[in-house]
Amino acid sequence: MKRKIALLLTFLCLFAVLMPACQSAVQNSSTVTDQEKVTAEQMEEKFGVPVVRVVTDLPNYDAGWKDGQLSDTLSRLPGYNKEFMLLVETLPREGEERSIDITRIKTEMMAGKGPDLFLCGQDTYGICGALYGTSGYTDPFFTFPERAMENRLFLPLDEYIEKAEYMEWDKFLPVIMEAGRNKEGQQIIPISYTFSALYADREKYGLEDFDRSMTLSEMKQSENPALRYASYNSAPFMVGRITKLGEDEPMFTEEELLGYIRDYSMRVPGDPRDYQDLEEEEKVYNGAIMRVFLPEPGLISPISDKFVLGKGSPAYRIIPAKNARGGVTAVINEFAAVNRNARYPDLAFKIIDYLMDTKNQQGSDFFRSRVSLGMPVHMDLGSEEYPLRDKNWYMSAGNFEEFCAARAEITEAKFIGPADKALWDIEIFDEKGLEKSVHEQYTLIEMLLAES
């Protein structure tokens, strides 16, 4: 009996020691510091199960993010924390520490190693929204994700997608998913997207019979102030894709860029196309379609309370910002990808598969906190049948139909990067300095593409 009691006490002591350590390794090591220096191999030796190494680069969306939200979302995934564990490295938001970590991880990848899974936020410049979450700008981990695909850094996932257990691939917006695909197959899984558009009360501004085939030039010359307003937009959306897939030269000349800026991105003081009054009426808004229009206490967004599109809101006409080629460009905000050198590619994809489950896109801890700007890629989300934010919000039937019509105009998608920031930094408020600024930024774009 004494021996049994001693064995029982020994077991309980081991249990008490190992369980908190195990939970700490999974739930509290989401941010790995230099002091910890814990590796996936060390965790495997200690706990005896595979450890999937995940790098997250979502630095600009939520300064108060807690490490456990990815773990909370995965807590219902069969096998998680039992048959396998996670080691999550969250990259610092900015500064020298961020640069050191990025260099370290990329060096590992060049040596044929590195993380298993990447969860990346691409618009780290705040181009697509007001919720920057940081005091400065920083390049994303993958400055040119498409070039990373061409350089064979990511694992092709077509065979995995065919056998997916959770995601509904056929329900994901095709034009967005296509941006993560090359001749080898699907390598990047876009998680959310944004496109710039004008919202206008269709009745107030006589837009009931709006013709979606109107060109930028036709909108610019229209007698309808809302349509004239819709013809103006910021350079990254107005220019659209900067290069064709696999190429390293701009799709436009410096002279064409200057013309685009003058025609569709500048406003002359005193010009009747200066629509401050329209914005003050809160009946028109020109900006990015983002999840910030969902009612969320505490958001510092100028549109969080104005344009919820839900029950009781006006019947809006949503007019996407057309690019200079006549199409509509969407921007991918977050994406997932598996390292081609992953030790556990099956488990890495299993995590992506589960995160992209319809219910998780609707309102999981991960999507609420780490996918806060873009719309989910599932095409039904935001409707009454598929509400967001834990079933707390959905668009009115008419506005969701309008949203779908606007979304259908998207012709291309791109990943924001340093070349887009160069467009964003063109000084458009000084006509005298415009040509010089365009020349400087166009030269910078050419250099960035050549070095990518």
Short mmCIF file of C-alpha atoms in Angstrom, two decimals:
data_model
loop_
_atom_site.label_atom_id
_atom_site.label_comp_id
_atom_site.label_asym_id
_atom_site.label_seq_id
_atom_site.Cartn_x
_atom_site.Cartn_y
_atom_site.Cartn_z
CA MET A 1 0.00 0.00 0.00
CA LYS A 2 2.83 2.43 0.87
CA ARG A 3 4.45 1.63 -2.47
CA LYS A 4 1.20 2.34 -4.33
CA ILE A 5 0.74 5.59 -2.46
CA ALA A 6 4.33 6.59 -3.24
CA LEU A 7 3.84 5.78 -6.93
CA LEU A 8 0.57 7.73 -6.96
CA LEU A 9 2.22 10.74 -5.33
CA THR A 10 5.09 10.54 -7.80
CA PHE A 11 2.64 10.47 -10.71
CA LEU A 12 0.69 13.41 -9.33
CA CYS A 13 3.88 15.41 -8.89
CA LEU A 14 4.97 14.68 -12.45
CA PHE A 15 1.49 15.55 -13.71
CA ALA A 16 1.54 18.81 -11.78
CA VAL A 17 4.93 19.70 -13.24
CA LEU A 18 4.34 18.63 -16.83
CA MET A 19 0.82 19.92 -17.43
CA PRO A 20 1.52 23.59 -16.65
CA ALA A 21 4.72 23.34 -18.64
CA CYS A 22 2.87 21.81 -21.56
CA GLN A 23 0.15 24.43 -21.42
CA SER A 24 2.76 27.15 -21.10
CA ALA A 25 4.63 25.84 -24.11
CA VAL A 26 1.50 25.90 -26.23
CA GLN A 27 -0.46 28.82 -24.90
CA ASN A 28 2.19 31.16 -23.53
CA SER A 29 5.06 30.71 -25.95
CA SER A 30 3.19 32.43 -28.75
CA THR A 31 5.85 35.09 -28.45
CA VAL A 32 9.32 33.61 -28.30
CA THR A 33 11.94 35.95 -26.85
CA ASP A 34 15.71 35.78 -27.03
CA GLN A 35 15.77 34.95 -23.32
CA GLU A 36 13.63 31.84 -23.76
CA LYS A 37 15.56 30.35 -26.68
CA VAL A 38 13.15 27.43 -26.81
CA THR A 39 13.10 25.36 -30.00
CA ALA A 40 10.54 23.01 -31.44
CA GLU A 41 13.05 20.17 -31.15
CA GLN A 42 13.55 20.86 -27.44
CA MET A 43 9.81 20.84 -26.88
CA GLU A 44 9.47 17.55 -28.77
CA GLU A 45 12.17 15.96 -26.66
CA LYS A 46 10.42 17.11 -23.51
CA PHE A 47 6.80 16.29 -24.41
CA GLY A 48 7.16 13.47 -26.92
CA VAL A 49 4.81 14.83 -29.61
CA PRO A 50 5.41 16.73 -32.89
CA VAL A 51 5.74 20.49 -32.45
CA VAL A 52 4.61 22.66 -35.37
CA ARG A 53 6.55 25.90 -35.57
CA VAL A 54 4.41 28.86 -36.60
CA VAL A 55 5.61 32.38 -37.41
CA THR A 56 2.99 35.11 -37.24
CA ASP A 57 3.61 38.54 -38.70
CA LEU A 58 0.45 40.45 -37.87
CA PRO A 59 2.04 43.52 -36.31
CA ASN A 60 -0.27 46.40 -37.14
CA TYR A 61 -3.78 45.33 -36.30
CA ASP A 62 -4.09 45.02 -32.53
CA ALA A 63 -1.53 46.41 -30.12
CA GLY A 64 -3.18 44.59 -27.23
CA TRP A 65 -3.26 41.15 -28.80
CA LYS A 66 -2.90 38.35 -26.29
CA ASP A 67 -0.80 35.33 -27.13
CA GLY A 68 -3.52 32.78 -26.45
CA GLN A 69 -6.03 33.68 -29.15
CA LEU A 70 -4.61 31.37 -31.81
CA SER A 71 -4.52 28.58 -29.24
CA ASP A 72 -8.09 29.37 -28.17
CA THR A 73 -9.28 29.03 -31.76
CA LEU A 74 -7.41 25.76 -32.24
CA SER A 75 -8.55 24.32 -28.91
CA ARG A 76 -11.41 22.42 -30.60
CA LEU A 77 -9.20 21.01 -33.37
CA PRO A 78 -8.92 17.23 -32.85
CA GLY A 79 -5.44 16.24 -31.74
CA TYR A 80 -4.34 19.75 -30.81
CA ASN A 81 -2.28 19.82 -27.62
CA LYS A 82 -2.51 16.02 -27.48
CA GLU A 83 -1.16 14.54 -30.68
CA PHE A 84 0.77 17.68 -31.64
CA MET A 85 1.64 21.07 -30.18
CA LEU A 86 2.49 24.53 -31.46
CA LEU A 87 5.47 26.79 -31.01
CA VAL A 88 4.32 30.25 -32.12
CA GLU A 89 6.82 33.02 -32.79
CA THR A 90 5.20 36.44 -33.06
CA LEU A 91 7.48 38.89 -34.83
CA PRO A 92 8.05 42.22 -33.07
CA ARG A 93 6.00 45.04 -34.48
CA GLU A 94 8.88 47.28 -35.47
CA GLY A 95 12.46 48.29 -34.70
CA GLU A 96 15.81 46.54 -34.58
CA GLU A 97 14.45 43.45 -32.83
CA ARG A 98 12.08 42.86 -35.72
CA SER A 99 14.88 43.17 -38.27
CA ILE A 100 17.05 40.71 -36.33
CA ASP A 101 14.26 38.12 -36.13
CA ILE A 102 13.41 38.43 -39.82
CA THR A 103 17.06 37.99 -40.79
CA ARG A 104 17.38 34.96 -38.51
CA ILE A 105 14.31 33.20 -39.89
CA LYS A 106 15.15 33.92 -43.53
CA THR A 107 18.68 32.63 -42.95
CA GLU A 108 17.19 29.40 -41.60
CA MET A 109 15.02 29.11 -44.71
CA MET A 110 18.01 29.59 -47.00
CA ALA A 111 19.65 26.70 -45.17
CA GLY A 112 16.69 24.43 -45.93
CA LYS A 113 15.04 24.76 -42.51
CA GLY A 114 12.79 27.37 -40.89
CA PRO A 115 9.20 27.41 -39.61
CA ASP A 116 6.44 25.06 -40.75
CA LEU A 117 3.71 27.65 -41.15
CA PHE A 118 3.44 31.38 -41.83
CA LEU A 119 0.45 33.53 -40.86
CA CYS A 120 1.16 36.97 -42.29
CA GLY A 121 -0.53 40.35 -42.39
CA GLN A 122 0.54 42.02 -45.61
CA ASP A 123 -0.55 45.64 -45.33
CA THR A 124 1.89 46.67 -42.61
CA TYR A 125 1.87 50.27 -43.89
CA GLY A 126 -1.75 51.06 -43.03
CA ILE A 127 -2.59 51.85 -46.66
CA CYS A 128 -5.96 50.09 -46.48
CA GLY A 129 -7.34 51.45 -43.26
CA ALA A 130 -7.27 53.76 -40.29
CA LEU A 131 -6.36 51.10 -37.72
CA TYR A 132 -2.59 51.19 -38.17
CA GLY A 133 -1.83 50.08 -34.63
CA THR A 134 1.73 51.36 -34.79
CA SER A 135 3.54 54.67 -34.77
CA GLY A 136 5.52 53.98 -37.91
CA TYR A 137 5.72 51.96 -41.09
CA THR A 138 7.43 48.63 -41.49
CA ASP A 139 7.96 46.22 -44.35
CA PRO A 140 6.04 42.93 -44.12
CA PHE A 141 7.99 39.69 -43.60
CA PHE A 142 7.48 38.75 -47.26
CA THR A 143 7.87 42.04 -49.13
CA PHE A 144 6.92 40.34 -52.42
CA PRO A 145 4.90 37.15 -51.69
CA GLU A 146 4.46 36.38 -55.39
CA ARG A 147 8.23 36.46 -55.86
CA ALA A 148 8.54 34.13 -52.87
CA MET A 149 6.28 31.70 -54.74
CA GLU A 150 8.47 31.95 -57.83
CA ASN A 151 11.54 31.35 -55.66
CA ARG A 152 9.98 28.11 -54.40
CA LEU A 153 9.78 29.14 -50.75
CA PHE A 154 6.24 27.83 -50.27
CA LEU A 155 4.79 24.34 -50.58
CA PRO A 156 2.18 23.75 -53.34
CA LEU A 157 -1.07 22.82 -51.59
CA ASP A 158 -3.42 21.54 -54.31
CA GLU A 159 -3.35 17.93 -53.09
CA TYR A 160 -3.97 19.06 -49.53
CA ILE A 161 -6.88 21.29 -50.57
CA GLU A 162 -8.55 18.39 -52.38
CA LYS A 163 -8.57 16.45 -49.10
CA ALA A 164 -9.45 19.37 -46.81
CA GLU A 165 -11.76 18.49 -43.90
CA TYR A 166 -12.94 21.93 -42.80
CA MET A 167 -12.62 24.66 -45.43
CA GLU A 168 -15.17 25.09 -48.24
CA TRP A 169 -12.76 25.94 -51.04
CA ASP A 170 -15.51 26.34 -53.63
CA LYS A 171 -17.04 29.11 -51.48
CA PHE A 172 -13.86 31.22 -51.43
CA LEU A 173 -13.77 34.24 -53.76
CA PRO A 174 -11.90 32.89 -56.83
CA VAL A 175 -10.23 36.12 -57.95
CA ILE A 176 -8.71 36.52 -54.48
CA MET A 177 -7.51 32.93 -54.20
CA GLU A 178 -5.96 33.12 -57.68
CA ALA A 179 -3.42 35.65 -56.39
CA GLY A 180 -1.84 32.89 -54.30
CA ARG A 181 -1.40 30.56 -57.25
CA ASN A 182 1.29 30.09 -59.91
CA LYS A 183 2.19 27.40 -62.43
CA GLU A 184 3.05 24.99 -59.58
CA GLY A 185 -0.37 25.38 -57.99
CA GLN A 186 -1.88 27.08 -54.95
CA GLN A 187 0.92 28.08 -52.59
CA ILE A 188 -0.62 30.95 -50.64
CA ILE A 189 -4.04 30.84 -48.94
CA PRO A 190 -5.45 34.40 -48.74
CA ILE A 191 -7.39 34.89 -45.50
CA SER A 192 -9.01 38.28 -46.06
CA TYR A 193 -9.14 41.06 -48.62
CA THR A 194 -10.01 44.72 -49.06
CA PHE A 195 -11.16 46.82 -51.99
CA SER A 196 -11.71 50.54 -52.09
CA ALA A 197 -15.20 51.78 -52.88
CA LEU A 198 -17.65 54.62 -52.55
CA TYR A 199 -20.79 54.16 -50.43
CA ALA A 200 -23.64 56.50 -51.35
CA ASP A 201 -27.29 56.62 -50.35
CA ARG A 202 -28.77 55.45 -53.64
CA GLU A 203 -32.05 57.31 -53.21
CA LYS A 204 -30.55 60.61 -52.09
CA TYR A 205 -28.04 60.69 -54.95
CA GLY A 206 -30.24 59.27 -57.69
CA LEU A 207 -28.24 56.07 -58.09
CA GLU A 208 -31.10 53.59 -58.37
CA ASP A 209 -30.31 52.99 -62.04
CA PHE A 210 -26.52 53.23 -61.79
CA ASP A 211 -24.76 51.59 -64.73
CA ARG A 212 -21.82 49.53 -63.46
CA SER A 213 -20.20 49.58 -66.89
CA MET A 214 -19.37 53.29 -66.54
CA THR A 215 -15.69 54.11 -67.09
CA LEU A 216 -13.56 56.30 -64.86
CA SER A 217 -13.67 59.04 -67.47
CA GLU A 218 -17.47 58.87 -67.67
CA MET A 219 -17.79 59.08 -63.89
CA LYS A 220 -15.36 61.99 -63.79
CA GLN A 221 -17.50 63.94 -66.30
CA SER A 222 -20.84 62.99 -64.70
CA GLU A 223 -23.25 65.61 -63.41
CA ASN A 224 -23.86 63.40 -60.38
CA PRO A 225 -21.52 64.58 -57.58
CA ALA A 226 -21.33 61.13 -56.00
CA LEU A 227 -20.17 59.58 -59.29
CA ARG A 228 -17.57 62.31 -59.79
CA TYR A 229 -16.39 61.64 -56.26
CA ALA A 230 -16.15 57.92 -57.04
CA SER A 231 -13.72 58.61 -59.90
CA TYR A 232 -11.00 59.73 -57.46
CA ASN A 233 -8.90 57.36 -55.40
CA SER A 234 -5.50 56.73 -53.84
CA ALA A 235 -2.61 55.62 -56.02
CA PRO A 236 -2.24 51.98 -54.84
CA PHE A 237 -5.84 51.16 -55.74
CA MET A 238 -5.99 53.40 -58.80
CA VAL A 239 -2.81 51.95 -60.35
CA GLY A 240 -3.79 48.37 -59.54
CA ARG A 241 -1.22 45.63 -59.92
CA ILE A 242 2.26 47.01 -60.36
CA THR A 243 3.70 44.06 -62.27
CA LYS A 244 2.47 41.01 -64.10
CA LEU A 245 3.03 37.72 -62.30
CA GLY A 246 6.65 36.62 -62.66
CA GLU A 247 7.89 39.94 -64.06
CA ASP A 248 10.05 42.58 -62.39
CA GLU A 249 9.14 45.73 -64.33
CA PRO A 250 6.17 48.08 -63.80
CA MET A 251 3.14 47.60 -66.04
CA PHE A 252 3.07 51.37 -66.61
CA THR A 253 5.56 54.04 -67.63
CA GLU A 254 6.54 57.03 -65.55
CA GLU A 255 4.55 59.28 -67.88
CA GLU A 256 1.46 57.08 -67.53
CA LEU A 257 1.76 57.16 -63.73
CA LEU A 258 1.96 60.95 -63.78
CA GLY A 259 -1.17 61.05 -65.94
CA TYR A 260 -3.04 58.68 -63.62
CA ILE A 261 -2.22 60.84 -60.61
CA ARG A 262 -3.29 64.05 -62.33
CA ASP A 263 -6.52 62.60 -63.70
CA TYR A 264 -7.81 60.50 -60.82
CA SER A 265 -5.93 61.20 -57.60
CA MET A 266 -5.66 65.00 -57.35
CA ARG A 267 -8.23 67.59 -56.36
CA VAL A 268 -7.84 71.25 -57.21
CA PRO A 269 -8.84 73.59 -54.35
CA GLY A 270 -12.15 75.24 -55.11
CA ASP A 271 -13.04 72.66 -57.72
CA PRO A 272 -16.71 71.57 -57.46
CA ARG A 273 -15.40 68.01 -57.19
CA ASP A 274 -14.14 68.72 -53.67
CA TYR A 275 -16.83 66.85 -51.74
CA GLN A 276 -16.26 67.67 -48.11
CA ASP A 277 -19.94 68.52 -47.74
CA LEU A 278 -20.95 65.07 -48.97
CA GLU A 279 -18.79 63.40 -46.35
CA GLU A 280 -20.09 65.64 -43.59
CA GLU A 281 -23.64 64.57 -44.46
CA GLU A 282 -22.56 60.99 -43.69
CA LYS A 283 -24.38 59.82 -46.82
CA VAL A 284 -21.25 59.29 -48.90
CA TYR A 285 -17.96 57.72 -47.99
CA ASN A 286 -15.00 56.97 -50.24
CA GLY A 287 -12.64 54.43 -48.74
CA ALA A 288 -11.73 50.80 -48.27
CA ILE A 289 -14.35 48.11 -47.77
CA MET A 290 -13.19 46.61 -44.49
CA ARG A 291 -14.54 44.85 -41.45
CA VAL A 292 -14.18 48.10 -39.51
CA PHE A 293 -17.68 48.95 -40.67
CA LEU A 294 -18.91 46.29 -38.26
CA PRO A 295 -20.07 47.88 -34.99
CA GLU A 296 -17.23 47.30 -32.56
CA PRO A 297 -16.84 49.34 -29.35
CA GLY A 298 -13.56 51.16 -29.07
CA LEU A 299 -12.55 51.19 -32.74
CA ILE A 300 -10.92 54.43 -33.81
CA SER A 301 -12.32 54.37 -37.29
CA PRO A 302 -14.14 57.28 -38.92
CA ILE A 303 -16.57 54.84 -40.48
CA SER A 304 -17.17 52.35 -37.67
CA ASP A 305 -20.40 54.06 -36.64
CA LYS A 306 -21.49 55.54 -39.97
CA PHE A 307 -21.51 52.71 -42.45
CA VAL A 308 -22.54 49.51 -40.77
CA LEU A 309 -24.62 48.43 -43.81
CA GLY A 310 -26.80 46.46 -41.43
CA LYS A 311 -30.44 46.61 -40.43
CA GLY A 312 -31.72 50.17 -40.31
CA SER A 313 -28.90 51.63 -42.42
CA PRO A 314 -29.65 53.42 -45.72
CA ALA A 315 -29.84 51.45 -48.93
CA TYR A 316 -26.36 52.08 -50.26
CA ARG A 317 -24.94 52.00 -53.75
CA ILE A 318 -21.42 50.59 -53.46
CA ILE A 319 -19.20 51.67 -56.35
CA PRO A 320 -15.74 50.02 -56.40
CA ALA A 321 -12.74 52.19 -57.18
CA LYS A 322 -11.67 51.29 -60.69
CA ASN A 323 -8.03 51.11 -61.61
CA ALA A 324 -6.58 52.98 -64.55
CA ARG A 325 -6.98 49.90 -66.77
CA GLY A 326 -10.72 49.80 -66.15
CA GLY A 327 -10.81 46.90 -63.70
CA VAL A 328 -11.06 46.78 -59.91
CA THR A 329 -8.09 45.82 -57.72
CA ALA A 330 -8.45 44.10 -54.36
CA VAL A 331 -5.71 43.89 -51.75
CA ILE A 332 -4.98 40.78 -49.71
CA ASN A 333 -4.66 41.70 -46.05
CA GLU A 334 -3.63 38.39 -44.46
CA PHE A 335 -2.52 35.03 -45.80
CA ALA A 336 -1.23 31.62 -44.75
CA ALA A 337 1.51 29.57 -46.39
CA VAL A 338 3.46 26.41 -45.63
CA ASN A 339 7.24 26.46 -45.79
CA ARG A 340 8.52 24.17 -48.56
CA ASN A 341 11.05 22.91 -45.99
CA ALA A 342 8.41 22.27 -43.32
CA ARG A 343 9.09 19.33 -41.03
CA TYR A 344 5.34 18.78 -40.59
CA PRO A 345 3.57 19.98 -43.77
CA ASP A 346 0.48 17.83 -43.08
CA LEU A 347 -0.02 19.37 -39.64
CA ALA A 348 0.74 22.88 -40.94
CA PHE A 349 -1.99 22.55 -43.55
CA LYS A 350 -4.35 21.02 -41.00
CA ILE A 351 -4.06 24.24 -39.00
CA ILE A 352 -4.79 26.37 -42.09
CA ASP A 353 -7.69 24.09 -42.98
CA TYR A 354 -9.24 24.50 -39.54
CA LEU A 355 -8.68 28.27 -39.35
CA MET A 356 -10.49 28.62 -42.69
CA ASP A 357 -13.52 26.66 -41.48
CA THR A 358 -16.67 28.71 -42.15
CA LYS A 359 -17.56 29.06 -38.47
CA ASN A 360 -14.06 30.19 -37.61
CA GLN A 361 -14.18 32.84 -40.34
CA GLN A 362 -17.50 33.99 -38.91
CA GLY A 363 -16.22 34.79 -35.46
CA SER A 364 -13.32 32.82 -33.98
CA ASP A 365 -10.88 34.46 -31.57
CA PHE A 366 -8.26 34.43 -34.32
CA PHE A 367 -10.46 36.15 -36.91
CA ARG A 368 -11.87 38.67 -34.46
CA SER A 369 -8.46 39.78 -33.25
CA ARG A 370 -5.96 39.03 -36.01
CA VAL A 371 -8.08 39.48 -39.14
CA SER A 372 -9.60 42.79 -38.18
CA LEU A 373 -9.42 44.82 -41.39
CA GLY A 374 -10.24 42.63 -44.36
CA MET A 375 -13.43 40.81 -45.31
CA PRO A 376 -13.19 37.00 -45.02
CA VAL A 377 -12.77 35.18 -48.33
CA HIS A 378 -15.90 33.03 -47.85
CA MET A 379 -18.40 34.63 -50.21
CA ASP A 380 -21.52 34.09 -48.06
CA LEU A 381 -20.20 35.76 -44.92
CA GLY A 382 -21.85 39.00 -43.93
CA SER A 383 -25.31 37.85 -45.00
CA GLU A 384 -28.16 37.14 -42.59
CA GLU A 385 -27.61 33.40 -43.10
CA TYR A 386 -23.88 33.73 -42.35
CA PRO A 387 -23.50 36.59 -39.83
CA LEU A 388 -20.16 37.77 -38.49
CA ARG A 389 -18.88 38.60 -35.02
CA ASP A 390 -20.39 35.57 -33.26
CA LYS A 391 -23.67 36.03 -35.17
CA ASN A 392 -24.00 39.61 -33.90
CA TRP A 393 -23.88 41.38 -37.26
CA TYR A 394 -24.97 40.98 -40.85
CA MET A 395 -25.81 43.24 -43.76
CA SER A 396 -29.39 43.99 -44.67
CA ALA A 397 -30.57 41.91 -47.61
CA GLY A 398 -30.41 44.84 -50.02
CA ASN A 399 -26.97 45.98 -48.91
CA PHE A 400 -25.55 42.46 -49.03
CA GLU A 401 -26.85 42.12 -52.60
CA GLU A 402 -25.18 45.44 -53.41
CA PHE A 403 -21.96 44.33 -51.73
CA CYS A 404 -21.95 41.15 -53.85
CA ALA A 405 -22.51 43.18 -57.01
CA ALA A 406 -19.61 45.47 -56.16
CA ARG A 407 -17.40 42.53 -55.23
CA ALA A 408 -18.16 40.87 -58.56
CA GLU A 409 -16.39 43.76 -60.30
CA ILE A 410 -13.01 42.79 -58.82
CA THR A 411 -10.74 41.79 -61.70
CA GLU A 412 -7.42 41.30 -59.90
CA ALA A 413 -5.86 41.03 -56.45
CA LYS A 414 -2.44 41.97 -55.17
CA PHE A 415 -0.26 41.88 -52.07
CA ILE A 416 0.68 45.29 -50.71
CA GLY A 417 4.44 45.77 -50.51
CA PRO A 418 7.18 48.40 -50.59
CA ALA A 419 6.42 49.31 -54.21
CA ASP A 420 2.84 50.19 -53.21
CA LYS A 421 4.16 52.28 -50.35
CA ALA A 422 6.27 54.15 -52.90
CA LEU A 423 3.03 54.99 -54.74
CA TRP A 424 1.40 55.99 -51.48
CA ASP A 425 4.28 58.39 -50.75
CA ILE A 426 3.91 60.42 -53.97
CA GLU A 427 3.33 64.06 -53.03
CA ILE A 428 0.04 64.79 -54.76
CA PHE A 429 -0.85 68.06 -53.04
CA ASP A 430 1.81 70.19 -54.70
CA GLU A 431 1.42 70.49 -58.48
CA LYS A 432 4.84 72.06 -58.81
CA GLY A 433 6.58 69.19 -57.05
CA LEU A 434 4.39 66.44 -58.52
CA GLU A 435 6.61 65.59 -61.49
CA LYS A 436 9.69 65.40 -59.28
CA SER A 437 7.90 63.23 -56.72
CA VAL A 438 6.56 60.86 -59.39
CA HIS A 439 10.03 60.55 -60.91
CA GLU A 440 11.63 59.79 -57.54
CA GLN A 441 9.04 57.23 -56.54
CA TYR A 442 8.93 55.56 -59.96
CA THR A 443 12.71 55.17 -59.85
CA LEU A 444 12.38 53.67 -56.37
CA ILE A 445 9.74 51.22 -57.62
CA GLU A 446 12.04 50.08 -60.43
CA MET A 447 14.87 49.55 -57.93
CA LEU A 448 12.66 47.64 -55.49
CA LEU A 449 11.39 45.33 -58.23
CA ALA A 450 14.89 44.70 -59.57
CA GLU A 451 16.10 43.75 -56.09
CA SER A 452 13.12 41.54 -55.27
#
